[in-house]
Short mmCIF file of C-alpha atoms in Angstrom, two decimals:
data_model
loop_
_atom_site.label_atom_id
_atom_site.label_comp_id
_atom_site.label_asym_id
_atom_site.label_seq_id
_atom_site.Cartn_x
_atom_site.Cartn_y
_atom_site.Cartn_z
CA MET X 8 16.57 -4.97 11.10
CA THR X 9 16.06 -4.64 7.35
CA HIS X 10 12.75 -6.48 7.61
CA ARG X 11 11.49 -3.88 10.09
CA ILE X 12 12.52 -1.04 7.84
CA SER X 13 10.87 -2.73 4.87
CA ALA X 14 7.63 -3.17 6.83
CA LEU X 15 7.72 0.49 7.90
CA ILE X 16 8.21 1.64 4.32
CA SER X 17 5.36 -0.62 3.23
CA ALA X 18 3.08 0.85 5.90
CA LEU X 19 3.90 4.35 4.67
CA GLY X 20 3.17 3.13 1.14
CA VAL X 21 -0.29 1.95 2.19
CA LEU X 22 -0.96 5.28 3.86
CA THR X 23 0.09 7.12 0.71
CA ALA X 24 -2.04 4.80 -1.44
CA VAL X 25 -5.10 5.51 0.73
CA VAL X 26 -4.58 9.25 0.34
CA LEU X 27 -4.25 8.89 -3.43
CA LEU X 28 -7.31 6.64 -3.61
CA VAL X 29 -9.44 9.14 -1.68
CA ALA X 30 -8.17 11.99 -3.87
CA SER X 31 -8.92 10.05 -7.05
CA VAL X 32 -12.47 9.25 -5.91
CA ARG X 33 -13.07 12.91 -5.06
CA ASP X 34 -11.77 13.93 -8.47
CA HIS X 35 -13.98 11.36 -10.16
CA LEU X 36 -17.01 12.72 -8.33
CA SER X 37 -16.03 16.15 -9.65
CA GLY X 38 -16.05 14.92 -13.23
CA ALA X 39 -12.66 13.28 -13.83
CA SER X 40 -12.21 9.97 -15.63
CA VAL X 41 -13.21 6.71 -13.95
CA LEU X 42 -9.71 5.42 -14.60
CA TRP X 43 -8.31 7.50 -11.72
CA PRO X 44 -10.18 5.56 -8.99
CA VAL X 45 -9.33 2.30 -10.76
CA ALA X 46 -5.64 3.22 -10.77
CA GLY X 47 -5.91 4.28 -7.12
CA ALA X 48 -7.50 0.97 -6.19
CA VAL X 49 -4.80 -1.00 -8.01
CA LEU X 50 -2.13 1.01 -6.22
CA PHE X 51 -3.83 0.44 -2.86
CA LEU X 52 -4.14 -3.31 -3.43
CA SER X 53 -0.51 -3.55 -4.49
CA ALA X 54 0.70 -1.62 -1.45
CA SER X 55 -1.52 -3.70 0.85
CA TYR X 56 -0.17 -6.95 -0.60
CA THR X 57 3.39 -5.72 -0.09
CA LEU X 58 2.65 -4.77 3.53
CA VAL X 59 1.11 -8.17 4.26
CA ARG X 60 4.12 -9.91 2.71
CA ASP X 61 6.55 -7.82 4.76
CA VAL X 62 4.64 -8.36 8.02
CA ARG X 63 4.55 -12.11 7.43
CA ARG X 64 8.29 -12.08 6.80
CA LEU X 65 8.81 -10.02 9.96
CA ARG X 66 6.69 -12.38 12.08
CA ALA X 67 8.47 -15.45 10.75
CA GLY X 68 11.63 -14.39 12.54
CA PRO X 69 15.23 -14.69 11.45
CA THR X 70 16.02 -17.28 8.80
CA ASP X 71 19.69 -17.61 9.72
#
């Protein structure tokens, strides 16, 4: 059950990271620093990696 909750939280993290990435790109196009989209991309990649790891753990089944 905890693996399912972890995967759900990771999915919400990816959704949040996408929103932040889009917002940072829009801000950059409005004149903000290029570091905002870079930080958004790093956050998105990190959240995506975590989601993939949690889904793999969930698909592997119980280890007991």
